[in-house]
Amino acid sequence: MLQLPSPKKLRKRARADKRFLNPQSHVQKKYFSLMLVPSYSSGKTRSIRIPYMVFYVIFFTVVAILSVILIFYLQAQLFRQTAELTMVSLEEIREAYYNLQELSEEERRRLTEDSVNLRSALTRERITAQEEQQQQRLTYLETLEAIQAYVAGLEDQLERFEIYRQEILNQLSASSHIPPVRNMLNEMYQSQIHLLTTLQDLSNYSAARRERAEGHDNMMFLSYTADFTSTTAMDAAEDLFSYIALIELTIETKAELYSQLERQVRRITPYIRNYPTLRPVNGRMSSGFGWRRNPMGGSGSEMHNGVDISAPSGTPIRATGGGQVVFAGWDSGGYGNKVIIDHGMGIRTLYAHNSSNLVRQGQLVSRGETIARVGSTGRSTGPHVHYEVIVNGAPVNPTNFFLE
């Protein structure tokens, strides 16, 4: 059974019983204690202390990563559904507009014929026909106004879509110091050049239309003083239909841009999460990568497959990138306690000479998570961490991966 008492409860318990806390010591106040109580009565109780700062860093890092992933996923689902609904709505608007145009044309012809037939009729009947014609005109104009308002909503939606796309690009660009991420971002920009050019042309054309509309009493599509049967009203309706088609093409272009961006995010995310860019500990590099003299005092030289970073014994060793622990135990070849993490992409990292390992084989860890403590186990001349980066089975210079 695993018990994790809160710091507040620990302090109260310590004040109540002086046997568990020395008033002169402040060491207990710096750690969370994990009490491991075995289920059998004869077992010994063990405890693991985790520094507050490490616990908070791990907790908020995990929360932040999960939040970002959740936000990306929810926003992707929202915009995909919005794009689908918009396409369906545009088709319905187009069909409604066609029907309205046919009805209006038929009504116009009918009213013209009635006007000829009823020319000699009573004045009252002529007035009634004129009132009916005026009502039809108002209905027509109201319908066009409603479509105009809907189109304005689509324009606002497109603007929000572009803001969201730029936010995603900015977040990806913040990780461009990672070489694979930088290369994939360059590939994405190259593949989207033609779509961005098309989108810019559509944006320029749309801006020009708005500017012309603002120069005519701020009437974008229609002169409200035009007669119902006038050519001006019909031309305005055709202009509205053309603008709807323009927005439809813009939506299709931005949907393709988003689709490409979504695919790139899925490719880049493992590199951002798992690429080993951190130092395992902060300390002085006591031995570099490559050939060196025998550190144990013997004759000759030997190949050093990693770097040695000196640090006080017990210093937390952190994972340089996210991944899965594939080994955590004792190495009989001179490494002592060691941990190996597989980051995917053909990359593994090794941490050796640890005083203790804090992870187990098969465990998933995130960048910056404490996995062991500095020691001097195995073939070692003093407290330090031996750190290796192995790419496709071959050790490489770890300093090339120290990007943060």
PDB file of C-alpha atoms in Angstrom, residues 15 58 61 68 105 109 216 260 268 273 365:
ATOM      1  CA  ARG A  15       4.945  18.733  15.990  1.00  0.00           C
ATOM      2  CA  ILE A  58       6.879  17.172 -12.679  1.00  0.00           C
ATOM      3  CA  THR A  61       4.881  19.870 -16.608  1.00  0.00           C
ATOM      4  CA  VAL A  68      -1.770  21.544 -24.672  1.00  0.00           C
ATOM      5  CA  GLU A 105     -38.526  35.993 -61.786  1.00  0.00           C
ATOM      6  CA  ARG A 109     -43.456  38.112 -65.142  1.00  0.00           C
ATOM      7  CA  HIS A 216     -20.891  53.374 -52.015  1.00  0.00           C
ATOM      8  CA  GLN A 260      -1.626  19.770 -43.766  1.00  0.00           C
ATOM      9  CA  ILE A 268       6.416  16.943 -34.956  1.00  0.00           C
ATOM     10  CA  ARG A 273       8.021  15.723 -26.399  1.00  0.00           C
ATOM     11  CA  VAL A 365       8.897   9.297 -18.269  1.00  0.00           C
TER      12      VAL A 365
END
